[in-house]
PDB file of C-alpha atoms in Angstrom:
ATOM      1  CA  UNK A   1      26.399  82.491 134.937  1.00  0.00           C
ATOM      2  CA  UNK A   2      29.108  81.798 132.357  1.00  0.00           C
ATOM      3  CA  UNK A   3      29.119  83.447 128.914  1.00  0.00           C
ATOM      4  CA  UNK A   4      31.449  80.834 127.408  1.00  0.00           C
ATOM      5  CA  UNK A   5      28.639  79.492 125.180  1.00  0.00           C
ATOM      6  CA  UNK A   6      28.562  82.928 123.452  1.00  0.00           C
ATOM      7  CA  UNK A   7      32.259  83.816 123.120  1.00  0.00           C
ATOM      8  CA  UNK A   8      34.142  83.712 119.811  1.00  0.00           C
ATOM      9  CA  UNK A   9      37.881  82.929 119.815  1.00  0.00           C
ATOM     10  CA  UNK A  10      40.397  84.482 117.386  1.00  0.00           C
ATOM     11  CA  UNK A  11      42.089  82.027 115.022  1.00  0.00           C
ATOM     12  CA  UNK A  12      43.890  84.561 112.796  1.00  0.00           C
ATOM     13  CA  UNK A  13      44.209  88.356 112.560  1.00  0.00           C
ATOM     14  CA  UNK A  14      44.729  90.313 109.296  1.00  0.00           C
ATOM     15  CA  UNK A  15      45.250  94.067 108.919  1.00  0.00           C
ATOM     16  CA  UNK A  16      43.215  95.555 106.050  1.00  0.00           C
ATOM     17  CA  UNK A  17      43.886  99.290 106.417  1.00  0.00           C
ATOM     18  CA  UNK A  18      45.971 101.537 108.605  1.00  0.00           C
ATOM     19  CA  UNK A  19      44.729 105.045 107.854  1.00  0.00           C
ATOM     20  CA  UNK A  20      45.207 108.403 109.544  1.00  0.00           C
ATOM     21  CA  UNK A  21      42.162 107.824 111.727  1.00  0.00           C
ATOM     22  CA  UNK A  22      40.905 104.256 111.380  1.00  0.00           C
ATOM     23  CA  UNK A  23      42.573 100.868 111.587  1.00  0.00           C
ATOM     24  CA  UNK A  24      40.627  98.023 109.930  1.00  0.00           C
ATOM     25  CA  UNK A  25      41.059  94.271 110.432  1.00  0.00           C
ATOM     26  CA  UNK A  26      39.610  90.956 109.267  1.00  0.00           C
ATOM     27  CA  UNK A  27      39.788  88.178 111.828  1.00  0.00           C
ATOM     28  CA  UNK A  28      38.967  84.526 111.457  1.00  0.00           C
ATOM     29  CA  UNK A  29      37.152  83.303 114.563  1.00  0.00           C
ATOM     30  CA  UNK A  30      35.995  80.003 116.016  1.00  0.00           C
ATOM     31  CA  UNK A  31      32.342  80.183 117.001  1.00  0.00           C
ATOM     32  CA  UNK A  32      30.898  78.501 120.102  1.00  0.00           C
ATOM     33  CA  UNK A  33      29.725  75.546 117.941  1.00  0.00           C
ATOM     34  CA  UNK A  34      33.352  75.164 116.680  1.00  0.00           C
ATOM     35  CA  UNK A  35      32.558  76.416 113.148  1.00  0.00           C
ATOM     36  CA  UNK A  36      34.694  79.159 111.548  1.00  0.00           C
ATOM     37  CA  UNK A  37      33.566  82.675 110.541  1.00  0.00           C
ATOM     38  CA  UNK A  38      35.143  86.019 109.669  1.00  0.00           C
ATOM     39  CA  UNK A  39      34.754  89.311 111.504  1.00  0.00           C
ATOM     40  CA  UNK A  40      35.691  92.641 109.920  1.00  0.00           C
ATOM     41  CA  UNK A  41      36.010  95.553 112.310  1.00  0.00           C
ATOM     42  CA  UNK A  42      37.554  98.954 112.849  1.00  0.00           C
ATOM     43  CA  UNK A  43      39.774  99.873 115.784  1.00  0.00           C
ATOM     44  CA  UNK A  44      38.856 103.383 116.952  1.00  0.00           C
ATOM     45  CA  UNK A  45      40.807 105.532 119.449  1.00  0.00           C
ATOM     46  CA  UNK A  46      37.703 106.424 121.473  1.00  0.00           C
ATOM     47  CA  UNK A  47      35.884 109.719 121.824  1.00  0.00           C
ATOM     48  CA  UNK A  48      33.924 112.009 124.101  1.00  0.00           C
ATOM     49  CA  UNK A  49      30.566 113.722 123.727  1.00  0.00           C
ATOM     50  CA  UNK A  50      29.512 116.793 125.702  1.00  0.00           C
ATOM     51  CA  UNK A  51      25.951 117.728 126.652  1.00  0.00           C
ATOM     52  CA  UNK A  52      26.326 121.484 127.293  1.00  0.00           C
ATOM     53  CA  UNK A  53      23.602 122.951 129.519  1.00  0.00           C
ATOM     54  CA  UNK A  54      23.113 126.680 129.040  1.00  0.00           C
ATOM     55  CA  UNK A  55      21.034 128.180 131.868  1.00  0.00           C
ATOM     56  CA  UNK A  56      19.378 131.381 130.607  1.00  0.00           C
ATOM     57  CA  UNK A  57      16.784 133.766 132.120  1.00  0.00           C
ATOM     58  CA  UNK A  58      14.257 132.077 129.780  1.00  0.00           C
ATOM     59  CA  UNK A  59      15.086 128.531 130.869  1.00  0.00           C
ATOM     60  CA  UNK A  60      17.456 125.725 130.002  1.00  0.00           C
ATOM     61  CA  UNK A  61      18.927 125.558 126.520  1.00  0.00           C
ATOM     62  CA  UNK A  62      21.270 122.991 125.005  1.00  0.00           C
ATOM     63  CA  UNK A  63      24.286 123.837 122.869  1.00  0.00           C
ATOM     64  CA  UNK A  64      24.127 121.776 119.680  1.00  0.00           C
ATOM     65  CA  UNK A  65      25.862 121.626 116.323  1.00  0.00           C
ATOM     66  CA  UNK A  66      24.925 121.104 112.689  1.00  0.00           C
ATOM     67  CA  UNK A  67      27.660 119.388 110.703  1.00  0.00           C
ATOM     68  CA  UNK A  68      27.863 117.708 107.291  1.00  0.00           C
ATOM     69  CA  UNK A  69      28.804 114.043 107.650  1.00  0.00           C
ATOM     70  CA  UNK A  70      30.293 112.716 104.433  1.00  0.00           C
ATOM     71  CA  UNK A  71      29.545 108.965 104.861  1.00  0.00           C
ATOM     72  CA  UNK A  72      25.787 109.616 105.122  1.00  0.00           C
ATOM     73  CA  UNK A  73      25.870 112.695 102.847  1.00  0.00           C
ATOM     74  CA  UNK A  74      23.752 114.912 105.075  1.00  0.00           C
ATOM     75  CA  UNK A  75      23.903 117.641 107.680  1.00  0.00           C
ATOM     76  CA  UNK A  76      23.349 116.146 111.132  1.00  0.00           C
ATOM     77  CA  UNK A  77      22.237 117.682 114.435  1.00  0.00           C
ATOM     78  CA  UNK A  78      24.663 116.571 117.151  1.00  0.00           C
ATOM     79  CA  UNK A  79      26.040 117.299 120.573  1.00  0.00           C
ATOM     80  CA  UNK A  80      29.698 118.465 120.482  1.00  0.00           C
ATOM     81  CA  UNK A  81      32.067 115.511 120.326  1.00  0.00           C
ATOM     82  CA  UNK A  82      35.530 114.499 119.271  1.00  0.00           C
ATOM     83  CA  UNK A  83      38.101 111.746 119.353  1.00  0.00           C
ATOM     84  CA  UNK A  84      40.612 111.153 122.095  1.00  0.00           C
ATOM     85  CA  UNK A  85      44.268 111.765 121.380  1.00  0.00           C
ATOM     86  CA  UNK A  86      46.604 108.931 122.469  1.00  0.00           C
ATOM     87  CA  UNK A  87      46.813 108.906 126.281  1.00  0.00           C
ATOM     88  CA  UNK A  88      44.475 111.901 126.637  1.00  0.00           C
ATOM     89  CA  UNK A  89      42.311 112.166 129.754  1.00  0.00           C
ATOM     90  CA  UNK A  90      38.623 112.050 128.662  1.00  0.00           C
ATOM     91  CA  UNK A  91      37.660 115.097 130.764  1.00  0.00           C
ATOM     92  CA  UNK A  92      40.463 117.157 129.201  1.00  0.00           C
ATOM     93  CA  UNK A  93      39.329 115.971 125.775  1.00  0.00           C
ATOM     94  CA  UNK A  94      35.749 116.994 126.584  1.00  0.00           C
ATOM     95  CA  UNK A  95      36.920 120.454 127.681  1.00  0.00           C
ATOM     96  CA  UNK A  96      39.050 120.829 124.543  1.00  0.00           C
ATOM     97  CA  UNK A  97      36.339 119.709 122.143  1.00  0.00           C
ATOM     98  CA  UNK A  98      33.680 121.933 123.733  1.00  0.00           C
ATOM     99  CA  UNK A  99      35.906 124.998 123.451  1.00  0.00           C
ATOM    100  CA  UNK A 100      37.259 124.225 119.965  1.00  0.00           C
ATOM    101  CA  UNK A 101      33.896 123.455 118.391  1.00  0.00           C
ATOM    102  CA  UNK A 102      31.526 125.833 120.212  1.00  0.00           C
ATOM    103  CA  UNK A 103      33.702 128.461 121.895  1.00  0.00           C
ATOM    104  CA  UNK A 104      32.213 127.598 125.300  1.00  0.00           C
ATOM    105  CA  UNK A 105      34.133 126.698 128.418  1.00  0.00           C
ATOM    106  CA  UNK A 106      32.398 125.161 131.418  1.00  0.00           C
ATOM    107  CA  UNK A 107      33.001 125.550 135.132  1.00  0.00           C
ATOM    108  CA  UNK A 108      31.107 122.399 136.149  1.00  0.00           C
ATOM    109  CA  UNK A 109      31.432 118.917 134.670  1.00  0.00           C
ATOM    110  CA  UNK A 110      29.772 115.563 135.363  1.00  0.00           C
ATOM    111  CA  UNK A 111      30.574 112.228 133.759  1.00  0.00           C
ATOM    112  CA  UNK A 112      27.406 110.414 132.757  1.00  0.00           C
ATOM    113  CA  UNK A 113      28.648 107.113 131.341  1.00  0.00           C
ATOM    114  CA  UNK A 114      29.803 105.447 128.148  1.00  0.00           C
ATOM    115  CA  UNK A 115      28.262 104.203 124.943  1.00  0.00           C
ATOM    116  CA  UNK A 116      29.377 101.822 122.214  1.00  0.00           C
ATOM    117  CA  UNK A 117      27.840 103.361 119.062  1.00  0.00           C
ATOM    118  CA  UNK A 118      28.531 100.584 116.528  1.00  0.00           C
ATOM    119  CA  UNK A 119      29.282  97.311 118.357  1.00  0.00           C
ATOM    120  CA  UNK A 120      28.931  95.142 115.255  1.00  0.00           C
ATOM    121  CA  UNK A 121      31.982  96.598 113.478  1.00  0.00           C
ATOM    122  CA  UNK A 122      33.944  99.010 115.685  1.00  0.00           C
ATOM    123  CA  UNK A 123      35.770  99.158 119.011  1.00  0.00           C
ATOM    124  CA  UNK A 124      34.676 102.780 119.498  1.00  0.00           C
ATOM    125  CA  UNK A 125      33.721 103.837 123.018  1.00  0.00           C
ATOM    126  CA  UNK A 126      32.339 107.331 123.675  1.00  0.00           C
ATOM    127  CA  UNK A 127      32.366 108.897 127.149  1.00  0.00           C
ATOM    128  CA  UNK A 128      29.354 111.117 127.843  1.00  0.00           C
ATOM    129  CA  UNK A 129      29.910 114.320 129.832  1.00  0.00           C
ATOM    130  CA  UNK A 130      27.544 117.037 131.024  1.00  0.00           C
ATOM    131  CA  UNK A 131      28.858 120.616 131.200  1.00  0.00           C
ATOM    132  CA  UNK A 132      27.269 123.677 132.807  1.00  0.00           C
ATOM    133  CA  UNK A 133      28.087 127.197 134.005  1.00  0.00           C
ATOM    134  CA  UNK A 134      29.123 127.975 130.446  1.00  0.00           C
ATOM    135  CA  UNK A 135      31.101 131.012 129.309  1.00  0.00           C
ATOM    136  CA  UNK A 136      31.262 131.878 125.615  1.00  0.00           C
ATOM    137  CA  UNK A 137      34.629 132.605 124.040  1.00  0.00           C
ATOM    138  CA  UNK A 138      36.277 132.160 120.645  1.00  0.00           C
ATOM    139  CA  UNK A 139      35.902 128.898 118.705  1.00  0.00           C
ATOM    140  CA  UNK A 140      39.063 127.187 117.452  1.00  0.00           C
ATOM    141  CA  UNK A 141      37.852 124.770 114.794  1.00  0.00           C
ATOM    142  CA  UNK A 142      40.275 122.204 113.400  1.00  0.00           C
ATOM    143  CA  UNK A 143      41.527 122.749 109.854  1.00  0.00           C
ATOM    144  CA  UNK A 144      38.844 121.463 107.483  1.00  0.00           C
ATOM    145  CA  UNK A 145      36.136 121.483 110.170  1.00  0.00           C
ATOM    146  CA  UNK A 146      32.930 123.371 109.348  1.00  0.00           C
ATOM    147  CA  UNK A 147      29.903 123.426 111.638  1.00  0.00           C
ATOM    148  CA  UNK A 148      27.128 125.668 112.909  1.00  0.00           C
ATOM    149  CA  UNK A 149      26.537 126.094 116.638  1.00  0.00           C
ATOM    150  CA  UNK A 150      23.008 126.796 117.914  1.00  0.00           C
ATOM    151  CA  UNK A 151      20.867 126.331 121.012  1.00  0.00           C
ATOM    152  CA  UNK A 152      17.590 124.540 121.536  1.00  0.00           C
ATOM    153  CA  UNK A 153      15.368 123.609 124.438  1.00  0.00           C
ATOM    154  CA  UNK A 154      15.343 120.030 125.743  1.00  0.00           C
ATOM    155  CA  UNK A 155      11.765 119.768 124.456  1.00  0.00           C
ATOM    156  CA  UNK A 156      12.861 120.753 120.945  1.00  0.00           C
ATOM    157  CA  UNK A 157      15.639 118.159 120.999  1.00  0.00           C
ATOM    158  CA  UNK A 158      13.257 115.420 122.163  1.00  0.00           C
ATOM    159  CA  UNK A 159      10.796 116.312 119.381  1.00  0.00           C
ATOM    160  CA  UNK A 160      13.601 116.131 116.779  1.00  0.00           C
ATOM    161  CA  UNK A 161      14.602 112.711 118.148  1.00  0.00           C
ATOM    162  CA  UNK A 162      10.988 111.517 117.976  1.00  0.00           C
ATOM    163  CA  UNK A 163      10.423 112.901 114.467  1.00  0.00           C
ATOM    164  CA  UNK A 164      13.635 111.498 112.969  1.00  0.00           C
ATOM    165  CA  UNK A 165      15.442 114.821 112.531  1.00  0.00           C
ATOM    166  CA  UNK A 166      18.084 113.623 115.011  1.00  0.00           C
ATOM    167  CA  UNK A 167      19.361 110.171 114.033  1.00  0.00           C
ATOM    168  CA  UNK A 168      22.965 110.331 115.274  1.00  0.00           C
ATOM    169  CA  UNK A 169      23.406 107.452 117.756  1.00  0.00           C
ATOM    170  CA  UNK A 170      25.511 109.393 120.259  1.00  0.00           C
ATOM    171  CA  UNK A 171      23.100 112.330 120.289  1.00  0.00           C
ATOM    172  CA  UNK A 172      20.117 110.001 120.743  1.00  0.00           C
ATOM    173  CA  UNK A 173      21.924 108.384 123.678  1.00  0.00           C
ATOM    174  CA  UNK A 174      22.763 111.858 125.023  1.00  0.00           C
ATOM    175  CA  UNK A 175      19.079 112.790 124.806  1.00  0.00           C
ATOM    176  CA  UNK A 176      18.196 109.686 126.836  1.00  0.00           C
ATOM    177  CA  UNK A 177      20.759 110.627 129.502  1.00  0.00           C
ATOM    178  CA  UNK A 178      19.535 114.243 129.498  1.00  0.00           C
ATOM    179  CA  UNK A 179      15.895 113.265 129.874  1.00  0.00           C
ATOM    180  CA  UNK A 180      16.630 110.926 132.790  1.00  0.00           C
ATOM    181  CA  UNK A 181      19.061 113.328 134.476  1.00  0.00           C
ATOM    182  CA  UNK A 182      16.565 116.220 134.303  1.00  0.00           C
ATOM    183  CA  UNK A 183      13.810 113.956 135.683  1.00  0.00           C
ATOM    184  CA  UNK A 184      16.056 112.990 138.606  1.00  0.00           C
ATOM    185  CA  UNK A 185      16.149 109.305 137.637  1.00  0.00           C
ATOM    186  CA  UNK A 186      19.852 109.198 136.680  1.00  0.00           C
ATOM    187  CA  UNK A 187      21.718 111.590 139.023  1.00  0.00           C
ATOM    188  CA  UNK A 188      25.221 112.773 138.164  1.00  0.00           C
ATOM    189  CA  UNK A 189      28.018 114.069 140.389  1.00  0.00           C
ATOM    190  CA  UNK A 190      29.127 117.555 139.419  1.00  0.00           C
ATOM    191  CA  UNK A 191      32.713 118.690 139.892  1.00  0.00           C
ATOM    192  CA  UNK A 192      33.695 122.355 139.815  1.00  0.00           C
ATOM    193  CA  UNK A 193      36.859 123.278 137.973  1.00  0.00           C
ATOM    194  CA  UNK A 194      38.845 126.376 138.850  1.00  0.00           C
TER     195      UNK A 194
END
């Protein structure tokens, strides 16, 4: 089945902002009915999110973060995440972000999938990774980065998602992956790193 009846075609392309992190554009597009519209969007370098599984004698715990997010002016509960550097392998980025933000390194990794968190105005794609066999070391936060690291059970996370305490799109998607992976519905392939 063809999607041609849905596709918009670029007529013109205008740069609005080229910042340190984001690159914003306004395009003029021809719609499927041949009318003209504008589309404003942000080009994003891509990112990774890690779902760290901490196996303890008392059961499974998840490594999470609390971080103030300026655009929404509130402290958010999130899984560790960070943007890709140009040309960076997503697994290496996931390893780097986990260690920098939480201090943990992981011996086993499994790629879950991808998510597009804001398809209406951004090109951002986030790769989702699971990590386990964690070892705690020293955090190496970026300059100007402030966050708390804590653990919670999967049940606590699901309750926070249900009750609106977790509203971050990537963390909600991570919770969906986690729930289905733990139930055996969405299996992942683990790889052991030396």
